[in-house]
Amino acid sequence: MLQYFFGLVYLSAVLLYVALTGTHAAECPLQLNPQRVVVRYNGSVAVNCSTSVQHDGIGWEASEGAVPMSLSVSLITWRVSNLREWDTEPFCFINTKDGDQCSSYLPVTIYKTPDSVSISTLNPIGPMKEGNQYELQCDVLNVAPVQNLTVKWYKRETLVDQTTFTDTIKTPVDKTVTLMIRPDRSDDGVQYRCEAELDLGAEGPQPPPKVTSKPLSVKVYYKPKHSSSNETINISNEVTLNCTVKANPPPTYTWDSEQLKEKITSSVLPSSKLSPGNYTCIATNSQGSDRKVFIVRSTARTTFWAIVIAGVVVAVLLIGGYVAYKRKSSPNSVI
Ligand SMILES: *[C@@H]1O[C@H](CO)[C@@H](O)[C@H](O)[C@H]1NC(C)=O
Ligand SMILES: *[C@@H]1O[C@H](CO)[C@@H](O)[C@H](O)[C@H]1NC(C)=O
Ligand SMILES: *[C@@H]1O[C@H](CO)[C@@H](O)[C@H](O)[C@H]1NC(C)=O
């Protein structure tokens, strides 16, 4: 019975000891400085490994820049001036006085900015057509690590899409990303570009290195479209009929009206050719056509003055007639 009791106490004491010191005991008495590195491919790197305990040897194991075990020092440096080993996994090790060996691994990220970033379109040559769907392509060549790569698409200065990658490969790869677009008339002449950015975290270069493609100007063909299908205009000396409308390629114009004797191909009809009536203008390009009707009326103002003048004329005639009649019916009164 008592045996069990002491057994339990002993067990508790051991568990307590492990709990208090366990994490410490499991740790290797080595400090790496810095604790992780981000290095440009072919760049240089130096990391210190130090210890504060007595030991039977300390060293660096690595495919490049290994440091042989040394007994007399407390700090050794892993140093490579041109790091070209993509999957190097250096670690520092120590032989402790109690005969154990332990080691500390150094996480190394080797990066390489892309050789080129280019943008292209997969369409047959020539402008795009409004409302159709097209694919833009971005080619990123020879970049590492792809896990930290973000490919961003910009329309003008606006970010419109971005892609990241989950591949864990450490060596450089090529990546192709596509963007679907459905351009409209307002997109004619707009510029797209793509950008490859390497986000390497706090240890990496700041700001994150990036390579941008040349801009790609999108040309869009669209048919003419008037803002209104008809317009009523009161005739006057200054009035012209303007059928000009934006379209790509630029439209040609035809006019149709009973009032017109000649064929007109300009987008504007001058007042000299106008009399009241309907004028239909048709703007046409390779993408389609759009018509607009101008309804030309004699002005309300003109009508008003015509009535006033007619009234005055009638009044004058009536008064004149009355006076003449009076003279004729009573000749004595004058003489
Ligand atoms: C590594 O140790 C050397 C020598 O003590 C020191 O000059 C250097 O600054 C250390 N480097 C880092 C990154 O701590
Ligand atoms: C970059 O990649 C490393 C692994 O190489 C990862 O630990 C880190 O979180 C990544 N950083 C970003 C910002 O994606
Ligand atoms: C004139 O345009 C308006 C709307 O823009 C439309 O409702 C109307 O029917 C058109 N009139 C003619 C004669 O085309």
CSV table of C-alpha atoms and ligand atoms in Angstrom, one decimal:
chain,number,residue,atom,x,y,z
A,1,MET,CA,0.0,0.0,0.0
A,2,LEU,CA,2.7,2.5,1.1
A,3,GLN,CA,4.8,1.2,-1.8
A,4,TYR,CA,2.1,2.4,-4.2
A,5,PHE,CA,1.9,5.7,-2.5
A,6,PHE,CA,5.6,6.4,-2.8
A,7,GLY,CA,5.5,5.1,-6.4
A,8,LEU,CA,2.8,7.6,-7.2
A,9,VAL,CA,4.7,10.5,-5.6
A,10,TYR,CA,7.8,9.5,-7.5
A,11,LEU,CA,6.0,9.3,-10.8
A,12,SER,CA,4.4,12.7,-10.2
A,13,ALA,CA,7.8,14.2,-9.4
A,14,VAL,CA,9.2,12.8,-12.7
A,15,LEU,CA,6.2,14.1,-14.7
A,16,LEU,CA,6.6,17.5,-13.1
A,17,TYR,CA,10.3,17.6,-13.8
A,18,VAL,CA,9.7,16.6,-17.5
A,19,ALA,CA,7.0,19.2,-17.8
A,20,LEU,CA,9.2,22.0,-16.4
A,21,THR,CA,12.4,21.1,-18.2
A,22,GLY,CA,11.3,18.9,-21.0
A,23,THR,CA,11.1,21.6,-23.7
A,24,HIS,CA,14.4,22.9,-22.7
A,25,ALA,CA,16.1,19.5,-22.5
A,26,ALA,CA,14.8,18.7,-26.1
A,27,GLU,CA,16.3,21.8,-27.5
A,28,CYS,CA,19.7,21.7,-29.1
A,29,PRO,CA,22.0,24.3,-27.5
A,30,LEU,CA,22.7,26.0,-30.8
A,31,GLN,CA,21.7,29.5,-32.0
A,32,LEU,CA,21.5,30.3,-35.7
A,33,ASN,CA,21.9,34.0,-36.7
A,34,PRO,CA,19.9,34.8,-38.8
A,35,GLN,CA,17.5,31.9,-38.1
A,36,ARG,CA,16.4,31.7,-41.8
A,37,VAL,CA,17.7,33.2,-45.0
A,38,VAL,CA,16.4,34.4,-48.3
A,39,VAL,CA,19.1,34.5,-50.9
A,40,ARG,CA,19.2,35.6,-54.5
A,41,TYR,CA,20.4,32.8,-56.8
A,42,ASN,CA,24.2,33.2,-57.2
A,43,GLY,CA,24.2,35.6,-54.3
A,44,SER,CA,26.2,35.4,-51.1
A,45,VAL,CA,25.2,34.2,-47.7
A,46,ALA,CA,26.7,34.0,-44.2
A,47,VAL,CA,25.0,32.5,-41.1
A,48,ASN,CA,26.5,32.1,-37.6
A,49,CYS,CA,26.0,29.1,-35.5
A,50,SER,CA,27.0,29.6,-31.9
A,51,THR,CA,26.7,27.8,-28.6
A,52,SER,CA,27.1,28.7,-25.0
A,53,VAL,CA,27.8,25.2,-23.7
A,54,GLN,CA,31.0,23.1,-23.4
A,55,HIS,CA,31.2,20.6,-26.3
A,56,ASP,CA,33.1,18.0,-28.1
A,57,GLY,CA,32.8,19.5,-31.5
A,58,ILE,CA,30.7,21.9,-33.5
A,59,GLY,CA,30.4,22.1,-37.3
A,60,TRP,CA,28.3,22.9,-40.4
A,61,GLU,CA,27.1,20.2,-42.8
A,62,ALA,CA,26.1,21.5,-46.3
A,63,SER,CA,26.4,20.6,-49.9
A,64,GLU,CA,28.2,23.9,-50.4
A,65,GLY,CA,30.3,25.7,-47.7
A,66,ALA,CA,30.5,22.9,-45.2
A,67,VAL,CA,32.6,23.7,-42.1
A,68,PRO,CA,34.6,20.9,-40.6
A,69,MET,CA,34.0,20.0,-37.0
A,70,SER,CA,36.0,22.2,-34.6
A,71,LEU,CA,36.6,21.6,-30.9
A,72,SER,CA,37.9,24.9,-29.7
A,73,VAL,CA,35.4,27.5,-30.8
A,74,SER,CA,31.9,28.5,-29.8
A,75,LEU,CA,30.9,30.2,-33.1
A,76,ILE,CA,31.3,29.0,-36.7
A,77,THR,CA,30.0,30.6,-39.9
A,78,TRP,CA,28.4,28.9,-42.9
A,79,ARG,CA,29.5,31.1,-45.8
A,80,VAL,CA,28.9,30.8,-49.5
A,81,SER,CA,29.7,33.6,-51.9
A,82,ASN,CA,27.9,32.3,-55.0
A,83,LEU,CA,25.0,30.1,-53.9
A,84,ARG,CA,23.9,28.0,-56.8
A,85,GLU,CA,22.6,24.9,-55.0
A,86,TRP,CA,18.8,25.0,-55.3
A,87,ASP,CA,18.0,22.4,-52.7
A,88,THR,CA,20.8,23.1,-50.2
A,89,GLU,CA,19.8,22.1,-46.7
A,90,PRO,CA,22.6,23.2,-44.4
A,91,PHE,CA,22.5,22.3,-40.7
A,92,CYS,CA,24.7,23.1,-37.8
A,93,PHE,CA,25.6,20.2,-35.4
A,94,ILE,CA,27.1,19.9,-32.0
A,95,ASN,CA,28.5,16.9,-30.0
A,96,THR,CA,27.5,17.5,-26.4
A,97,LYS,CA,29.6,16.5,-23.4
A,98,ASP,CA,27.2,13.8,-22.5
A,99,GLY,CA,27.9,12.1,-25.8
A,100,ASP,CA,24.8,13.1,-27.7
A,101,GLN,CA,24.8,14.8,-31.1
A,102,CYS,CA,22.1,17.3,-32.1
A,103,SER,CA,21.6,19.6,-35.0
A,104,SER,CA,19.8,22.7,-36.1
A,105,TYR,CA,18.5,23.1,-39.7
A,106,LEU,CA,18.7,26.4,-41.5
A,107,PRO,CA,15.7,27.1,-43.8
A,108,VAL,CA,17.1,28.6,-47.0
A,109,THR,CA,15.0,30.2,-49.7
A,110,ILE,CA,16.8,30.8,-53.0
A,111,TYR,CA,15.0,33.0,-55.4
A,112,LYS,CA,15.5,34.1,-59.0
A,113,THR,CA,13.5,36.9,-60.7
A,114,PRO,CA,12.1,35.9,-64.1
A,115,ASP,CA,14.3,36.2,-67.2
A,116,SER,CA,11.3,37.8,-69.0
A,117,VAL,CA,7.6,38.6,-68.5
A,118,SER,CA,5.7,39.0,-71.7
A,119,ILE,CA,2.0,39.6,-72.7
A,120,SER,CA,0.3,38.5,-75.8
A,121,THR,CA,-3.1,37.8,-77.3
A,122,LEU,CA,-4.1,34.5,-78.8
A,123,ASN,CA,-6.4,36.0,-81.4
A,124,PRO,CA,-5.9,36.2,-85.1
A,125,ILE,CA,-4.1,39.5,-85.9
A,126,GLY,CA,-6.2,42.6,-86.0
A,127,PRO,CA,-8.6,44.4,-83.7
A,128,MET,CA,-11.0,42.7,-81.4
A,129,LYS,CA,-14.7,43.0,-81.9
A,130,GLU,CA,-16.9,44.5,-79.3
A,131,GLY,CA,-18.8,42.0,-77.1
A,132,ASN,CA,-16.7,39.0,-78.1
A,133,GLN,CA,-14.5,37.1,-75.7
A,134,TYR,CA,-10.7,37.1,-76.0
A,135,GLU,CA,-7.8,35.6,-74.1
A,136,LEU,CA,-4.7,37.5,-73.0
A,137,GLN,CA,-1.6,35.4,-72.1
A,138,CYS,CA,1.2,36.2,-69.8
A,139,ASP,CA,4.5,34.2,-70.0
A,140,VAL,CA,6.8,34.2,-67.1
A,141,LEU,CA,10.2,32.6,-67.8
A,142,ASN,CA,12.6,31.0,-65.4
A,143,VAL,CA,11.4,32.1,-62.0
A,144,ALA,CA,11.9,30.6,-58.5
A,145,PRO,CA,10.4,29.7,-56.1
A,146,VAL,CA,7.0,29.6,-57.8
A,147,GLN,CA,5.4,29.1,-54.4
A,148,ASN,CA,6.1,32.8,-53.7
A,149,LEU,CA,5.2,34.0,-57.2
A,150,THR,CA,2.1,36.2,-57.8
A,151,VAL,CA,1.1,37.1,-61.4
A,152,LYS,CA,-1.0,40.3,-61.5
A,153,TRP,CA,-3.0,41.7,-64.4
A,154,TYR,CA,-3.5,45.4,-64.8
A,155,LYS,CA,-6.0,47.2,-67.0
A,156,ARG,CA,-4.8,50.8,-67.1
A,157,GLU,CA,-3.6,51.2,-63.5
A,158,THR,CA,-6.3,48.9,-62.0
A,159,LEU,CA,-5.5,45.4,-60.7
A,160,VAL,CA,-8.1,43.2,-62.4
A,161,ASP,CA,-6.9,39.7,-61.5
A,162,GLN,CA,-4.1,37.8,-59.9
A,163,THR,CA,-2.8,34.2,-59.6
A,164,THR,CA,-0.7,32.4,-57.1
A,165,PHE,CA,0.8,28.9,-57.3
A,166,THR,CA,0.9,25.9,-54.9
A,167,ASP,CA,3.8,24.0,-56.5
A,168,THR,CA,6.5,23.3,-54.0
A,169,ILE,CA,9.3,22.9,-56.5
A,170,LYS,CA,12.4,25.0,-55.6
A,171,THR,CA,14.1,25.1,-59.0
A,172,PRO,CA,13.1,27.7,-61.7
A,173,VAL,CA,10.1,27.1,-63.8
A,174,ASP,CA,8.1,28.8,-66.6
A,175,LYS,CA,4.5,29.8,-66.0
A,176,THR,CA,1.7,30.8,-68.3
A,177,VAL,CA,-1.3,32.6,-67.0
A,178,THR,CA,-4.4,33.7,-69.1
A,179,LEU,CA,-7.0,36.4,-68.6
A,180,MET,CA,-10.4,36.3,-70.4
A,181,ILE,CA,-11.7,39.7,-71.5
A,182,ARG,CA,-14.9,40.9,-73.2
A,183,PRO,CA,-14.0,44.3,-74.5
A,184,ASP,CA,-16.5,47.0,-75.2
A,185,ARG,CA,-16.3,50.4,-77.1
A,186,SER,CA,-14.8,52.1,-74.1
A,187,ASP,CA,-11.9,49.7,-74.1
A,188,ASP,CA,-10.6,50.8,-77.5
A,189,GLY,CA,-7.0,51.8,-77.0
A,190,VAL,CA,-6.8,50.6,-73.4
A,191,GLN,CA,-3.6,49.1,-72.1
A,192,TYR,CA,-3.1,45.8,-70.3
A,193,ARG,CA,0.0,44.5,-68.6
A,194,CYS,CA,1.0,41.7,-66.4
A,195,GLU,CA,3.5,41.7,-63.5
A,196,ALA,CA,5.4,38.9,-61.8
A,197,GLU,CA,6.1,39.5,-58.2
A,198,LEU,CA,8.1,37.5,-55.7
A,199,ASP,CA,6.7,37.8,-52.1
A,200,LEU,CA,9.5,36.4,-50.0
A,201,GLY,CA,8.3,37.5,-46.6
A,202,ALA,CA,10.0,39.6,-44.0
A,203,GLU,CA,13.4,38.1,-44.5
A,204,GLY,CA,13.2,38.7,-48.3
A,205,PRO,CA,14.1,41.9,-50.2
A,206,GLN,CA,11.8,44.9,-49.7
A,207,PRO,CA,9.9,45.9,-51.7
A,208,PRO,CA,9.3,42.5,-53.2
A,209,PRO,CA,11.1,42.2,-56.6
A,210,LYS,CA,8.9,42.4,-59.6
A,211,VAL,CA,9.2,42.2,-63.4
A,212,THR,CA,6.5,43.9,-65.6
A,213,SER,CA,5.6,43.1,-69.1
A,214,LYS,CA,5.4,45.7,-71.9
A,215,PRO,CA,1.9,47.2,-72.2
A,216,LEU,CA,-0.5,45.6,-74.7
A,217,SER,CA,-2.8,48.1,-76.4
A,218,VAL,CA,-6.2,46.6,-77.2
A,219,LYS,CA,-7.9,47.8,-80.4
A,220,VAL,CA,-11.6,47.3,-80.5
A,221,TYR,CA,-13.9,47.5,-83.5
A,222,TYR,CA,-17.4,48.7,-82.7
A,223,LYS,CA,-20.4,49.8,-84.7
A,224,PRO,CA,-21.9,53.3,-84.7
A,225,LYS,CA,-24.6,54.0,-82.1
A,226,HIS,CA,-26.4,57.3,-81.8
A,227,SER,CA,-27.4,58.4,-78.3
A,228,SER,CA,-30.9,59.0,-79.5
A,229,SER,CA,-32.7,57.6,-82.6
A,230,ASN,CA,-34.4,60.9,-83.4
A,231,GLU,CA,-34.2,64.6,-82.8
A,232,THR,CA,-36.7,67.4,-83.5
A,233,ILE,CA,-35.2,70.6,-84.7
A,234,ASN,CA,-36.8,74.0,-85.3
A,235,ILE,CA,-35.5,75.5,-88.5
A,236,SER,CA,-33.4,78.7,-88.4
A,237,ASN,CA,-30.4,80.2,-90.2
A,238,GLU,CA,-27.9,78.7,-87.8
A,239,VAL,CA,-29.2,75.2,-87.5
A,240,THR,CA,-27.2,72.3,-89.0
A,241,LEU,CA,-28.0,68.6,-88.7
A,242,ASN,CA,-25.1,66.8,-87.1
A,243,CYS,CA,-25.1,63.0,-87.5
A,244,THR,CA,-21.4,62.5,-86.4
A,245,VAL,CA,-21.0,59.4,-84.3
A,246,LYS,CA,-18.1,57.5,-82.8
A,247,ALA,CA,-17.3,54.2,-84.3
A,248,ASN,CA,-14.2,52.1,-85.1
A,249,PRO,CA,-13.4,52.0,-88.0
A,250,PRO,CA,-14.7,55.5,-88.7
A,251,PRO,CA,-18.2,55.4,-90.3
A,252,THR,CA,-19.4,56.7,-93.6
A,253,TYR,CA,-22.7,58.6,-93.8
A,254,THR,CA,-25.7,58.7,-96.2
A,255,TRP,CA,-28.7,60.9,-96.0
A,256,ASP,CA,-32.2,60.2,-97.1
A,257,SER,CA,-35.0,62.8,-97.4
A,258,GLU,CA,-37.6,63.9,-99.9
A,259,GLN,CA,-36.2,67.4,-99.3
A,260,LEU,CA,-32.8,66.6,-100.6
A,261,LYS,CA,-32.0,66.7,-104.3
A,262,GLU,CA,-28.4,65.7,-104.2
A,263,LYS,CA,-26.4,62.8,-102.6
A,264,ILE,CA,-24.7,63.8,-99.4
A,265,THR,CA,-21.8,61.9,-97.8
A,266,SER,CA,-20.8,64.3,-95.1
A,267,SER,CA,-21.9,63.8,-91.5
A,268,VAL,CA,-23.2,67.4,-91.2
A,269,LEU,CA,-26.0,69.0,-93.2
A,270,PRO,CA,-25.7,72.8,-93.4
A,271,SER,CA,-28.8,75.1,-93.0
A,272,SER,CA,-28.6,76.1,-96.6
A,273,LYS,CA,-29.8,72.7,-97.6
A,274,LEU,CA,-32.7,72.5,-95.1
A,275,SER,CA,-36.4,73.0,-95.4
A,276,PRO,CA,-39.0,71.5,-93.1
A,277,GLY,CA,-39.4,67.7,-93.3
A,278,ASN,CA,-37.7,64.5,-92.2
A,279,TYR,CA,-34.1,63.7,-92.7
A,280,THR,CA,-32.8,60.2,-92.1
A,281,CYS,CA,-29.0,59.8,-91.6
A,282,ILE,CA,-27.4,56.4,-91.7
A,283,ALA,CA,-23.9,55.9,-90.3
A,284,THR,CA,-22.2,52.7,-91.4
A,285,ASN,CA,-18.9,50.9,-90.8
A,286,SER,CA,-17.7,47.3,-91.1
A,287,GLN,CA,-19.4,46.4,-87.8
A,288,GLY,CA,-22.9,47.6,-88.6
A,289,SER,CA,-24.9,50.7,-89.1
A,290,ASP,CA,-27.2,53.0,-87.1
A,291,ARG,CA,-29.8,55.5,-88.3
A,292,LYS,CA,-31.1,58.7,-86.9
A,293,VAL,CA,-34.1,60.8,-87.9
A,294,PHE,CA,-34.0,64.5,-87.8
A,295,ILE,CA,-37.5,66.1,-87.8
A,296,VAL,CA,-37.1,69.7,-89.1
A,297,ARG,CA,-40.0,72.0,-88.3
A,298,SER,CA,-40.6,75.7,-89.1
A,299,THR,CA,-40.1,77.4,-85.8
A,300,ALA,CA,-43.0,78.3,-83.4
A,301,ARG,CA,-41.4,81.8,-83.2
A,302,THR,CA,-41.7,82.3,-87.0
A,303,THR,CA,-45.4,81.1,-86.8
A,304,PHE,CA,-46.1,83.6,-84.0
A,305,TRP,CA,-44.7,86.5,-85.9
A,306,ALA,CA,-46.4,85.4,-89.1
A,307,ILE,CA,-49.8,85.5,-87.3
A,308,VAL,CA,-49.0,88.9,-85.8
A,309,ILE,CA,-48.0,90.3,-89.2
A,310,ALA,CA,-51.0,88.7,-90.9
A,311,GLY,CA,-53.2,90.3,-88.1
A,312,VAL,CA,-51.6,93.7,-88.6
A,313,VAL,CA,-52.1,93.4,-92.4
A,314,VAL,CA,-55.8,92.4,-91.9
A,315,ALA,CA,-56.3,95.2,-89.4
A,316,VAL,CA,-54.7,97.8,-91.8
A,317,LEU,CA,-56.9,96.5,-94.7
A,318,LEU,CA,-60.0,96.7,-92.5
A,319,ILE,CA,-59.3,100.2,-91.2
A,320,GLY,CA,-58.3,101.3,-94.8
A,321,GLY,CA,-61.5,99.8,-96.1
A,322,TYR,CA,-63.6,101.4,-93.4
A,323,VAL,CA,-62.1,104.9,-94.0
A,324,ALA,CA,-62.6,104.5,-97.8
A,325,TYR,CA,-66.2,103.4,-97.2
A,326,LYS,CA,-66.9,106.4,-94.8
A,327,ARG,CA,-65.5,108.8,-97.4
A,328,LYS,CA,-67.7,107.3,-100.1
A,329,SER,CA,-70.9,107.2,-98.1
A,330,SER,CA,-70.8,110.8,-96.7
A,331,PRO,CA,-69.0,113.1,-99.4
A,332,ASN,CA,-70.7,116.2,-97.9
A,333,SER,CA,-68.9,115.9,-94.6
A,334,VAL,CA,-65.5,116.5,-96.2
A,335,ILE,CA,-66.4,119.3,-98.6
B,1,LIG,C1,28.6,36.5,-37.2
B,1,LIG,O1,29.7,36.6,-36.3
B,1,LIG,C2,30.7,37.5,-36.7
B,1,LIG,C3,31.8,37.3,-35.7
B,1,LIG,O2,31.4,37.4,-34.4
B,1,LIG,C4,30.1,38.9,-36.6
B,1,LIG,O3,31.1,39.9,-37.1
B,1,LIG,C5,28.9,39.0,-37.6
B,1,LIG,O4,28.3,40.2,-37.5
B,1,LIG,C6,27.9,37.9,-37.2
B,1,LIG,N1,26.8,37.9,-38.2
B,1,LIG,C7,25.6,37.9,-37.9
B,1,LIG,C8,24.6,37.8,-39.0
B,1,LIG,O5,25.2,37.9,-36.7
B,2,LIG,C1,7.3,32.3,-49.4
B,2,LIG,O1,7.7,31.0,-49.4
B,2,LIG,C2,8.1,30.5,-48.2
B,2,LIG,C3,8.6,29.1,-48.4
B,2,LIG,O2,9.7,29.2,-49.3
B,2,LIG,C4,6.9,30.5,-47.2
B,2,LIG,O3,7.3,30.1,-46.0
B,2,LIG,C5,6.4,31.9,-47.1
B,2,LIG,O4,5.3,32.0,-46.3
B,2,LIG,C6,6.1,32.5,-48.5
B,2,LIG,N1,5.8,33.9,-48.3
B,2,LIG,C7,4.7,34.4,-48.9
B,2,LIG,C8,4.5,35.8,-48.7
B,2,LIG,O5,4.0,33.7,-49.7
B,3,LIG,C1,-37.9,59.1,-81.1
B,3,LIG,O1,-37.1,58.6,-80.0
B,3,LIG,C2,-37.8,58.2,-78.9
B,3,LIG,C3,-36.9,57.7,-77.9
B,3,LIG,O2,-35.6,58.1,-78.2
B,3,LIG,C4,-38.8,57.1,-79.3
B,3,LIG,O3,-39.6,56.7,-78.1
B,3,LIG,C5,-39.7,57.5,-80.4
B,3,LIG,O4,-40.5,56.5,-80.8
B,3,LIG,C6,-38.9,58.0,-81.6
B,3,LIG,N1,-39.8,58.6,-82.6
B,3,LIG,C7,-39.6,58.3,-83.9
B,3,LIG,C8,-40.5,59.0,-84.8
B,3,LIG,O5,-38.7,57.6,-84.3
